[in-house]
């Protein structure tokens, strides 16, 4: 399982990791069934997750009880509520498996121990988070720049695999649409 | 000048940097006057900036020619178009000084050389970008969760210094308001 992460580290950064160099014992290999929660809003957030297989969504509960999806994460992405993770604080988001998934999870304590043993891993996470932050800058631009319909078109063009994989009501929530509005736009583009 | 950055590194991370350890020669100390551009949309982005003094805004030009502010950056913040910076690509954003400012700038090439000399700096940037990304996760939540008026109230409560410092038309743009709408809300809260 650790080989997936090693492959990703070597793809993203210039670090060369032998299997002996990244001990699997720092991580927990977990499986979640479709719809199971990896993290629950209001509960303390101890872990971050590297997705080996499957897809999850990050959401919070609106005051009216509906779920607002903020983000998705797929294979080779790290996900968590990173404010809560870095502070060991209660999560402001939940994370739920959209498919049956497999992850490597690491707690903040174990991560600290791992960095003592392999400080060069910071270079990998530096790049991972720089990319994630850069993607947010672009996403803020899209949110301001595009109409709802353009936002959907953009998503379709740049993430076609996603639109097949993610349930339409979650995609609608992520884009800030009602499911009915997304269904209308989809009909227009399919016809 | 480098001492500002050393102080920040030692505040954010557990790294201890002596002045000899972080050579100022990797950085350029630059001053910009109010309204000068640090980065211009469409131009190649070679640098990232650590703000020593002052405040900047990151924006793009809408098709109708108006500027849409995406973000601000203050003392002790790093700013750039990070997609363009990591790829050495043309910037999708401009960055302009809101006040007379002083920055330390570093190019991607020099940063690479610096990391060879001081690989432990990756730990600092790992934390800097993790925090920046975590702040984005919360900002997406606020954008979905709050009404326009609540967004302003939230900003006022959490960043009171900002609202004094940033011109109101830029704050309006950042919040997605018209200047007229912001002026209306402000009157309501001042009365």
mmCIF file of C-alpha atoms in Angstrom:
data_model
loop_
_atom_site.group_PDB
_atom_site.id
_atom_site.type_symbol
_atom_site.label_atom_id
_atom_site.label_comp_id
_atom_site.label_asym_id
_atom_site.label_seq_id
_atom_site.Cartn_x
_atom_site.Cartn_y
_atom_site.Cartn_z
ATOM 1 C CA UNK A 1 0.000 0.000 0.000
ATOM 2 C CA UNK A 2 2.812 2.376 0.909
ATOM 3 C CA UNK A 3 4.113 1.999 -2.656
ATOM 4 C CA UNK A 4 1.254 4.236 -3.933
ATOM 5 C CA UNK A 5 2.460 7.019 -1.670
ATOM 6 C CA UNK A 6 6.134 6.439 -2.530
ATOM 7 C CA UNK A 7 5.240 6.647 -6.236
ATOM 8 C CA UNK A 8 3.434 9.936 -5.614
ATOM 9 C CA UNK A 9 6.311 11.389 -3.588
ATOM 10 C CA UNK A 10 8.766 10.514 -6.360
ATOM 11 C CA UNK A 11 6.415 11.915 -9.020
ATOM 12 C CA UNK A 12 5.786 15.249 -7.291
ATOM 13 C CA UNK A 13 9.196 15.925 -5.720
ATOM 14 C CA UNK A 14 12.810 15.064 -6.423
ATOM 15 C CA UNK A 15 13.003 12.834 -3.330
ATOM 16 C CA UNK A 16 13.986 9.205 -3.861
ATOM 17 C CA UNK A 17 12.364 6.957 -1.313
ATOM 18 C CA UNK A 18 13.174 3.303 -0.974
ATOM 19 C CA UNK A 19 10.499 1.206 0.688
ATOM 20 C CA UNK A 20 12.742 0.845 3.713
ATOM 21 C CA UNK A 21 12.896 4.639 3.887
ATOM 22 C CA UNK A 22 9.178 5.234 4.360
ATOM 23 C CA UNK A 23 8.030 2.793 7.025
ATOM 24 C CA UNK A 24 4.416 1.720 6.586
ATOM 25 C CA UNK A 25 4.153 1.549 10.399
ATOM 26 C CA UNK A 26 3.653 5.337 10.563
ATOM 27 C CA UNK A 27 0.474 4.972 8.537
ATOM 28 C CA UNK A 28 -2.763 3.117 8.964
ATOM 29 C CA UNK A 29 -4.267 1.406 5.934
ATOM 30 C CA UNK A 30 -8.013 1.927 6.162
ATOM 31 C CA UNK A 31 -10.975 0.928 4.040
ATOM 32 C CA UNK A 32 -14.308 2.703 4.071
ATOM 33 C CA UNK A 33 -17.505 1.638 2.370
ATOM 34 C CA UNK A 34 -19.451 4.001 0.140
ATOM 35 C CA UNK A 35 -21.231 6.616 2.330
ATOM 36 C CA UNK A 36 -19.056 5.936 5.413
ATOM 37 C CA UNK A 37 -17.545 8.959 7.185
ATOM 38 C CA UNK A 38 -13.768 9.455 7.433
ATOM 39 C CA UNK A 39 -14.208 12.617 9.517
ATOM 40 C CA UNK A 40 -17.265 14.027 11.283
ATOM 41 C CA UNK A 41 -17.930 17.747 11.729
ATOM 42 C CA UNK A 42 -17.615 18.679 15.419
ATOM 43 C CA UNK A 43 -15.328 15.728 16.238
ATOM 44 C CA UNK A 44 -11.647 16.292 16.882
ATOM 45 C CA UNK A 45 -9.541 15.891 13.730
ATOM 46 C CA UNK A 46 -6.460 13.739 14.344
ATOM 47 C CA UNK A 47 -5.687 12.477 10.868
ATOM 48 C CA UNK A 48 -4.969 13.406 7.313
ATOM 49 C CA UNK A 49 -5.731 10.937 4.527
ATOM 50 C CA UNK A 50 -3.885 9.975 1.347
ATOM 51 C CA UNK A 51 -6.367 8.422 -1.069
ATOM 52 C CA UNK A 52 -5.177 5.207 -2.680
ATOM 53 C CA UNK A 53 -8.466 4.241 -4.290
ATOM 54 C CA UNK A 54 -11.794 5.983 -4.577
ATOM 55 C CA UNK A 55 -13.334 9.383 -4.171
ATOM 56 C CA UNK A 56 -14.547 11.422 -1.168
ATOM 57 C CA UNK A 57 -16.320 14.711 -0.612
ATOM 58 C CA UNK A 58 -15.696 17.342 2.055
ATOM 59 C CA UNK A 59 -18.853 19.089 3.272
ATOM 60 C CA UNK A 60 -20.496 20.906 6.149
ATOM 61 C CA UNK A 61 -24.053 20.920 7.439
ATOM 62 C CA UNK A 62 -26.025 24.055 6.654
ATOM 63 C CA UNK A 63 -28.345 25.425 9.314
ATOM 64 C CA UNK A 64 -31.317 24.047 7.361
ATOM 65 C CA UNK A 65 -29.825 20.538 7.672
ATOM 66 C CA UNK A 66 -28.700 20.137 4.043
ATOM 67 C CA UNK A 67 -25.104 19.290 3.180
ATOM 68 C CA UNK A 68 -22.905 21.804 1.340
ATOM 69 C CA UNK A 69 -20.052 20.145 -0.565
ATOM 70 C CA UNK A 70 -16.883 22.248 -0.507
ATOM 71 C CA UNK A 71 -14.468 19.923 -2.257
ATOM 72 C CA UNK A 72 -13.765 16.472 -3.634
ATOM 73 C CA UNK A 73 -10.628 14.339 -3.380
ATOM 74 C CA UNK A 74 -9.523 11.473 -5.608
ATOM 75 C CA UNK A 75 -6.618 9.022 -5.867
ATOM 76 C CA UNK A 76 -3.242 10.615 -4.943
ATOM 77 C CA UNK A 77 -4.842 13.567 -3.141
ATOM 78 C CA UNK A 78 -4.394 14.402 0.513
ATOM 79 C CA UNK A 79 -7.547 15.403 2.338
ATOM 80 C CA UNK A 80 -8.506 16.562 5.831
ATOM 81 C CA UNK A 81 -9.872 19.617 7.596
ATOM 82 C CA UNK A 82 -6.411 21.167 7.686
ATOM 83 C CA UNK A 83 -7.250 23.951 10.166
ATOM 84 C CA UNK A 84 -8.514 21.338 12.614
ATOM 85 C CA UNK A 85 -5.660 18.919 11.790
ATOM 86 C CA UNK A 86 -2.925 21.448 12.478
ATOM 87 C CA UNK A 87 -4.570 22.620 15.707
ATOM 88 C CA UNK A 88 -5.928 19.236 16.860
ATOM 89 C CA UNK A 89 -9.270 21.064 17.024
ATOM 90 C CA UNK A 90 -12.876 19.985 16.307
ATOM 91 C CA UNK A 91 -13.501 19.645 12.582
ATOM 92 C CA UNK A 92 -15.625 22.201 10.750
ATOM 93 C CA UNK A 93 -16.158 19.725 7.911
ATOM 94 C CA UNK A 94 -17.134 16.106 7.420
ATOM 95 C CA UNK A 95 -15.481 13.829 4.859
ATOM 96 C CA UNK A 96 -17.527 10.991 3.337
ATOM 97 C CA UNK A 97 -16.637 8.180 0.928
ATOM 98 C CA UNK A 98 -18.523 8.535 -2.376
ATOM 99 C CA UNK A 99 -17.287 5.074 -3.436
ATOM 100 C CA UNK A 100 -15.709 2.164 -1.537
ATOM 101 C CA UNK A 101 -12.326 3.647 -0.762
ATOM 102 C CA UNK A 102 -8.846 2.828 0.547
ATOM 103 C CA UNK A 103 -6.653 5.397 2.248
ATOM 104 C CA UNK A 104 -3.413 5.733 4.149
ATOM 105 C CA UNK A 105 -4.068 7.762 7.273
ATOM 106 C CA UNK A 106 -1.463 9.452 9.449
ATOM 107 C CA UNK A 107 -2.026 11.257 12.759
ATOM 108 C CA UNK A 108 -0.353 14.576 13.568
ATOM 109 C CA UNK A 109 1.783 12.876 16.270
ATOM 110 C CA UNK A 110 2.984 10.150 13.950
ATOM 111 C CA UNK A 111 3.638 12.677 11.221
ATOM 112 C CA UNK A 112 5.880 14.591 13.616
ATOM 113 C CA UNK A 113 7.807 11.400 14.398
ATOM 114 C CA UNK A 114 8.035 10.614 10.676
ATOM 115 C CA UNK A 115 9.462 14.072 9.899
ATOM 116 C CA UNK A 116 12.118 13.523 12.589
ATOM 117 C CA UNK A 117 13.144 10.355 10.794
ATOM 118 C CA UNK A 118 12.679 11.706 7.249
ATOM 119 C CA UNK A 119 12.856 15.534 7.295
ATOM 120 C CA UNK A 120 13.173 15.529 3.490
ATOM 121 C CA UNK A 121 9.451 14.679 3.297
ATOM 122 C CA UNK A 122 8.719 18.342 4.079
ATOM 123 C CA UNK A 123 9.824 19.109 0.507
ATOM 124 C CA UNK A 124 7.061 16.826 -0.782
ATOM 125 C CA UNK A 125 4.392 18.391 1.424
ATOM 126 C CA UNK A 126 5.637 21.878 0.572
ATOM 127 C CA UNK A 127 4.880 21.108 -3.095
ATOM 128 C CA UNK A 128 1.590 19.327 -2.323
ATOM 129 C CA UNK A 129 0.235 22.292 -0.373
ATOM 130 C CA UNK A 130 1.658 24.913 -2.748
ATOM 131 C CA UNK A 131 -0.240 23.187 -5.557
ATOM 132 C CA UNK A 132 -3.401 22.943 -3.478
ATOM 133 C CA UNK A 133 -3.188 26.640 -2.568
ATOM 134 C CA UNK A 134 -2.460 27.604 -6.195
ATOM 135 C CA UNK A 135 -5.575 25.658 -7.249
ATOM 136 C CA UNK A 136 -7.605 27.636 -4.693
ATOM 137 C CA UNK A 137 -6.382 30.948 -6.141
ATOM 138 C CA UNK A 138 -7.645 29.811 -9.556
ATOM 139 C CA UNK A 139 -10.910 28.516 -8.079
ATOM 140 C CA UNK A 140 -11.609 31.913 -6.460
ATOM 141 C CA UNK A 141 -11.017 33.488 -9.861
ATOM 142 C CA UNK A 142 -13.464 31.080 -11.532
ATOM 143 C CA UNK A 143 -16.093 31.700 -8.839
ATOM 144 C CA UNK A 144 -15.926 35.448 -9.526
ATOM 145 C CA UNK A 145 -15.411 35.247 -13.273
ATOM 146 C CA UNK A 146 -17.847 32.621 -14.498
ATOM 147 C CA UNK A 147 -21.607 32.499 -14.661
ATOM 148 C CA UNK A 148 -23.138 29.331 -13.213
ATOM 149 C CA UNK A 149 -23.409 27.833 -16.672
ATOM 150 C CA UNK A 150 -19.769 28.695 -17.533
ATOM 151 C CA UNK A 151 -18.680 27.163 -14.221
ATOM 152 C CA UNK A 152 -20.316 23.887 -15.210
ATOM 153 C CA UNK A 153 -18.791 24.007 -18.715
ATOM 154 C CA UNK A 154 -15.357 24.673 -17.245
ATOM 155 C CA UNK A 155 -15.706 21.763 -14.846
ATOM 156 C CA UNK A 156 -16.862 19.479 -17.661
ATOM 157 C CA UNK A 157 -13.898 20.432 -19.873
ATOM 158 C CA UNK A 158 -11.199 20.251 -17.220
ATOM 159 C CA UNK A 159 -12.451 17.367 -15.089
ATOM 160 C CA UNK A 160 -14.481 15.112 -17.434
ATOM 161 C CA UNK A 161 -13.753 11.966 -15.374
ATOM 162 C CA UNK A 162 -15.190 13.660 -12.296
ATOM 163 C CA UNK A 163 -18.558 14.347 -13.877
ATOM 164 C CA UNK A 164 -18.917 10.622 -14.609
ATOM 165 C CA UNK A 165 -17.836 9.559 -11.160
ATOM 166 C CA UNK A 166 -19.453 12.025 -8.803
ATOM 167 C CA UNK A 167 -23.216 11.835 -8.084
ATOM 168 C CA UNK A 168 -24.958 14.737 -9.770
ATOM 169 C CA UNK A 169 -26.504 16.121 -6.561
ATOM 170 C CA UNK A 170 -22.994 16.432 -5.055
ATOM 171 C CA UNK A 171 -21.645 18.112 -8.178
ATOM 172 C CA UNK A 172 -24.599 20.528 -8.059
ATOM 173 C CA UNK A 173 -23.845 21.313 -4.392
ATOM 174 C CA UNK A 174 -20.121 21.848 -5.129
ATOM 175 C CA UNK A 175 -20.939 24.246 -7.968
ATOM 176 C CA UNK A 176 -23.488 26.088 -5.834
ATOM 177 C CA UNK A 177 -26.446 24.933 -7.981
ATOM 178 C CA UNK A 178 -29.717 23.304 -7.079
ATOM 179 C CA UNK A 179 -29.896 19.722 -8.474
ATOM 180 C CA UNK A 180 -32.782 20.920 -10.680
ATOM 181 C CA UNK A 181 -30.666 23.674 -12.227
ATOM 182 C CA UNK A 182 -27.782 21.251 -12.928
ATOM 183 C CA UNK A 183 -30.216 18.819 -14.523
ATOM 184 C CA UNK A 184 -31.518 21.619 -16.790
ATOM 185 C CA UNK A 185 -27.995 22.602 -17.910
ATOM 186 C CA UNK A 186 -27.037 18.966 -18.480
ATOM 187 C CA UNK A 187 -30.056 18.441 -20.711
ATOM 188 C CA UNK A 188 -29.053 21.499 -22.722
ATOM 189 C CA UNK A 189 -25.492 20.172 -23.257
ATOM 190 C CA UNK A 190 -26.587 16.634 -24.004
ATOM 191 C CA UNK A 191 -29.211 17.690 -26.535
ATOM 192 C CA UNK B 1 15.788 43.077 6.244
ATOM 193 C CA UNK B 2 16.354 39.338 6.290
ATOM 194 C CA UNK B 3 15.746 39.417 10.053
ATOM 195 C CA UNK B 4 11.988 39.880 9.444
ATOM 196 C CA UNK B 5 11.926 36.629 7.518
ATOM 197 C CA UNK B 6 14.131 34.816 10.049
ATOM 198 C CA UNK B 7 11.761 35.935 12.831
ATOM 199 C CA UNK B 8 8.805 34.591 10.851
ATOM 200 C CA UNK B 9 10.515 31.277 10.122
ATOM 201 C CA UNK B 10 11.299 30.822 13.813
ATOM 202 C CA UNK B 11 7.760 31.841 14.807
ATOM 203 C CA UNK B 12 5.974 29.483 12.389
ATOM 204 C CA UNK B 13 8.296 26.466 12.455
ATOM 205 C CA UNK B 14 10.724 24.854 14.887
ATOM 206 C CA UNK B 15 13.702 25.789 12.700
ATOM 207 C CA UNK B 16 16.430 27.901 14.280
ATOM 208 C CA UNK B 17 18.079 30.150 11.748
ATOM 209 C CA UNK B 18 21.108 32.233 12.481
ATOM 210 C CA UNK B 19 21.666 35.214 10.205
ATOM 211 C CA UNK B 20 24.640 33.392 8.685
ATOM 212 C CA UNK B 21 22.288 30.506 7.887
ATOM 213 C CA UNK B 22 19.875 32.437 5.673
ATOM 214 C CA UNK B 23 22.013 34.461 3.280
ATOM 215 C CA UNK B 24 20.329 37.704 2.223
ATOM 216 C CA UNK B 25 22.031 37.297 -1.170
ATOM 217 C CA UNK B 26 19.326 34.814 -2.278
ATOM 218 C CA UNK B 27 16.731 37.548 -1.887
ATOM 219 C CA UNK B 28 16.189 40.932 -3.405
ATOM 220 C CA UNK B 29 15.017 43.722 -1.139
ATOM 221 C CA UNK B 30 12.507 45.769 -3.141
ATOM 222 C CA UNK B 31 10.426 48.818 -2.461
ATOM 223 C CA UNK B 32 7.242 49.692 -4.346
ATOM 224 C CA UNK B 33 5.245 52.870 -4.113
ATOM 225 C CA UNK B 34 1.508 52.820 -3.500
ATOM 226 C CA UNK B 35 -0.280 51.653 -6.702
ATOM 227 C CA UNK B 36 2.892 50.171 -8.279
ATOM 228 C CA UNK B 37 2.627 46.637 -9.690
ATOM 229 C CA UNK B 38 4.700 43.768 -8.271
ATOM 230 C CA UNK B 39 3.326 41.351 -10.879
ATOM 231 C CA UNK B 40 1.365 41.981 -14.072
ATOM 232 C CA UNK B 41 -1.268 39.600 -15.461
ATOM 233 C CA UNK B 42 -0.013 38.029 -18.683
ATOM 234 C CA UNK B 43 3.672 38.542 -17.812
ATOM 235 C CA UNK B 44 5.825 35.615 -16.805
ATOM 236 C CA UNK B 45 5.921 35.119 -13.028
ATOM 237 C CA UNK B 46 9.466 34.574 -11.753
ATOM 238 C CA UNK B 47 9.173 35.633 -8.136
ATOM 239 C CA UNK B 48 7.381 35.147 -4.883
ATOM 240 C CA UNK B 49 7.248 37.963 -2.344
ATOM 241 C CA UNK B 50 7.539 38.062 1.447
ATOM 242 C CA UNK B 51 5.954 41.259 2.703
ATOM 243 C CA UNK B 52 8.045 43.139 5.241
ATOM 244 C CA UNK B 53 5.951 46.295 5.323
ATOM 245 C CA UNK B 54 2.685 47.258 3.715
ATOM 246 C CA UNK B 55 -0.287 45.678 2.041
ATOM 247 C CA UNK B 56 -0.977 44.433 -1.507
ATOM 248 C CA UNK B 57 -3.961 43.083 -3.409
ATOM 249 C CA UNK B 58 -4.080 40.252 -5.938
ATOM 250 C CA UNK B 59 -6.573 40.789 -8.756
ATOM 251 C CA UNK B 60 -7.443 40.004 -12.360
ATOM 252 C CA UNK B 61 -9.003 42.104 -15.103
ATOM 253 C CA UNK B 62 -12.596 41.225 -15.902
ATOM 254 C CA UNK B 63 -13.682 41.259 -19.535
ATOM 255 C CA UNK B 64 -15.460 44.560 -18.923
ATOM 256 C CA UNK B 65 -12.131 46.112 -17.841
ATOM 257 C CA UNK B 66 -12.851 46.339 -14.109
ATOM 258 C CA UNK B 67 -10.515 44.747 -11.566
ATOM 259 C CA UNK B 68 -11.672 41.827 -9.446
ATOM 260 C CA UNK B 69 -9.733 41.522 -6.175
ATOM 261 C CA UNK B 70 -9.180 37.892 -5.180
ATOM 262 C CA UNK B 71 -7.008 38.342 -2.117
ATOM 263 C CA UNK B 72 -4.945 40.674 0.054
ATOM 264 C CA UNK B 73 -1.540 40.135 1.664
ATOM 265 C CA UNK B 74 -0.016 41.921 4.641
ATOM 266 C CA UNK B 75 3.222 41.862 6.651
ATOM 267 C CA UNK B 76 4.644 38.327 7.095
ATOM 268 C CA UNK B 77 2.580 36.880 4.239
ATOM 269 C CA UNK B 78 3.949 35.293 1.106
ATOM 270 C CA UNK B 79 2.246 36.276 -2.102
ATOM 271 C CA UNK B 80 2.498 35.418 -5.793
ATOM 272 C CA UNK B 81 0.477 33.739 -8.525
ATOM 273 C CA UNK B 82 1.587 30.316 -7.319
ATOM 274 C CA UNK B 83 0.394 28.368 -10.375
ATOM 275 C CA UNK B 84 2.469 30.660 -12.604
ATOM 276 C CA UNK B 85 5.387 30.712 -10.127
ATOM 277 C CA UNK B 86 5.704 26.936 -9.934
ATOM 278 C CA UNK B 87 5.421 26.554 -13.717
ATOM 279 C CA UNK B 88 7.327 29.712 -14.711
ATOM 280 C CA UNK B 89 4.203 30.531 -16.726
ATOM 281 C CA UNK B 90 2.413 33.814 -17.547
ATOM 282 C CA UNK B 91 0.545 35.159 -14.530
ATOM 283 C CA UNK B 92 -3.236 35.016 -14.373
ATOM 284 C CA UNK B 93 -3.230 37.704 -11.696
ATOM 285 C CA UNK B 94 -1.689 41.080 -11.027
ATOM 286 C CA UNK B 95 -0.366 42.156 -7.631
ATOM 287 C CA UNK B 96 -0.448 45.851 -6.706
ATOM 288 C CA UNK B 97 0.826 47.769 -3.688
ATOM 289 C CA UNK B 98 -2.048 49.355 -1.734
ATOM 290 C CA UNK B 99 0.486 51.286 0.398
ATOM 291 C CA UNK B 100 4.203 52.043 0.018
ATOM 292 C CA UNK B 101 5.633 48.594 0.602
ATOM 293 C CA UNK B 102 8.861 46.684 1.202
ATOM 294 C CA UNK B 103 9.290 43.047 0.242
ATOM 295 C CA UNK B 104 11.886 40.336 0.010
ATOM 296 C CA UNK B 105 11.590 38.702 -3.390
ATOM 297 C CA UNK B 106 13.045 35.358 -4.409
ATOM 298 C CA UNK B 107 13.038 33.781 -7.881
ATOM 299 C CA UNK B 108 12.242 30.100 -8.455
ATOM 300 C CA UNK B 109 15.864 29.436 -9.497
ATOM 301 C CA UNK B 110 17.320 31.090 -6.429
ATOM 302 C CA UNK B 111 14.824 29.321 -4.225
ATOM 303 C CA UNK B 112 16.005 25.997 -5.640
ATOM 304 C CA UNK B 113 19.615 26.942 -4.835
ATOM 305 C CA UNK B 114 18.579 28.066 -1.345
ATOM 306 C CA UNK B 115 16.815 24.745 -0.669
ATOM 307 C CA UNK B 116 19.988 22.897 -1.675
ATOM 308 C CA UNK B 117 21.878 24.890 0.930
ATOM 309 C CA UNK B 118 19.097 24.853 3.559
ATOM 310 C CA UNK B 119 16.719 21.928 2.882
ATOM 311 C CA UNK B 120 15.167 22.416 6.326
ATOM 312 C CA UNK B 121 13.393 25.524 4.957
ATOM 313 C CA UNK B 122 10.924 23.177 3.250
ATOM 314 C CA UNK B 123 9.455 22.550 6.729
ATOM 315 C CA UNK B 124 8.702 26.278 7.016
ATOM 316 C CA UNK B 125 7.055 26.463 3.579
ATOM 317 C CA UNK B 126 5.147 23.249 4.242
ATOM 318 C CA UNK B 127 3.519 24.986 7.235
ATOM 319 C CA UNK B 128 3.058 28.309 5.390
ATOM 320 C CA UNK B 129 1.182 26.653 2.514
ATOM 321 C CA UNK B 130 -0.745 24.245 4.742
ATOM 322 C CA UNK B 131 -2.043 27.278 6.654
ATOM 323 C CA UNK B 132 -2.844 29.137 3.444
ATOM 324 C CA UNK B 133 -4.719 26.118 2.062
ATOM 325 C CA UNK B 134 -6.565 25.602 5.365
ATOM 326 C CA UNK B 135 -7.650 29.270 5.229
ATOM 327 C CA UNK B 136 -9.004 28.668 1.700
ATOM 328 C CA UNK B 137 -11.084 25.703 2.899
ATOM 329 C CA UNK B 138 -12.667 28.010 5.501
ATOM 330 C CA UNK B 139 -13.135 30.823 2.970
ATOM 331 C CA UNK B 140 -15.024 28.481 0.609
ATOM 332 C CA UNK B 141 -17.247 27.576 3.550
ATOM 333 C CA UNK B 142 -17.914 31.248 4.334
ATOM 334 C CA UNK B 143 -18.674 32.014 0.679
ATOM 335 C CA UNK B 144 -21.338 29.288 0.643
ATOM 336 C CA UNK B 145 -22.602 29.801 4.186
ATOM 337 C CA UNK B 146 -22.918 33.537 4.630
ATOM 338 C CA UNK B 147 -25.179 36.120 3.071
ATOM 339 C CA UNK B 148 -23.358 39.165 1.698
ATOM 340 C CA UNK B 149 -24.122 41.084 4.864
ATOM 341 C CA UNK B 150 -22.900 38.250 7.114
ATOM 342 C CA UNK B 151 -19.715 38.035 5.018
ATOM 343 C CA UNK B 152 -19.013 41.693 5.752
ATOM 344 C CA UNK B 153 -19.790 41.255 9.474
ATOM 345 C CA UNK B 154 -17.482 38.243 9.623
ATOM 346 C CA UNK B 155 -14.692 40.158 7.924
ATOM 347 C CA UNK B 156 -15.177 43.110 10.282
ATOM 348 C CA UNK B 157 -15.027 40.882 13.380
ATOM 349 C CA UNK B 158 -12.054 38.762 12.330
ATOM 350 C CA UNK B 159 -9.945 41.300 10.440
ATOM 351 C CA UNK B 160 -10.775 44.709 11.978
ATOM 352 C CA UNK B 161 -7.342 46.163 11.099
ATOM 353 C CA UNK B 162 -7.906 45.298 7.451
ATOM 354 C CA UNK B 163 -11.107 47.274 7.158
ATOM 355 C CA UNK B 164 -9.237 50.382 8.338
ATOM 356 C CA UNK B 165 -6.325 49.811 6.004
ATOM 357 C CA UNK B 166 -7.851 48.619 2.765
ATOM 358 C CA UNK B 167 -9.645 51.090 0.460
ATOM 359 C CA UNK B 168 -13.362 50.429 0.589
ATOM 360 C CA UNK B 169 -13.726 49.825 -3.167
ATOM 361 C CA UNK B 170 -11.132 47.023 -2.932
ATOM 362 C CA UNK B 171 -12.832 45.495 0.087
ATOM 363 C CA UNK B 172 -16.140 45.631 -1.827
ATOM 364 C CA UNK B 173 -14.526 43.889 -4.802
ATOM 365 C CA UNK B 174 -12.968 41.191 -2.563
ATOM 366 C CA UNK B 175 -16.340 40.502 -0.922
ATOM 367 C CA UNK B 176 -18.098 40.434 -4.290
ATOM 368 C CA UNK B 177 -20.122 43.609 -3.543
ATOM 369 C CA UNK B 178 -20.613 46.783 -5.506
ATOM 370 C CA UNK B 179 -19.013 49.768 -3.709
ATOM 371 C CA UNK B 180 -22.545 51.190 -3.309
ATOM 372 C CA UNK B 181 -23.774 48.064 -1.521
ATOM 373 C CA UNK B 182 -20.769 48.080 0.844
ATOM 374 C CA UNK B 183 -21.366 51.750 1.584
ATOM 375 C CA UNK B 184 -25.018 50.972 2.462
ATOM 376 C CA UNK B 185 -24.024 48.152 4.837
ATOM 377 C CA UNK B 186 -21.345 50.301 6.462
ATOM 378 C CA UNK B 187 -23.833 53.075 7.130
ATOM 379 C CA UNK B 188 -26.136 50.534 8.780
ATOM 380 C CA UNK B 189 -23.369 49.290 11.104
ATOM 381 C CA UNK B 190 -22.056 52.741 11.912
ATOM 382 C CA UNK B 191 -25.477 54.164 12.771
#
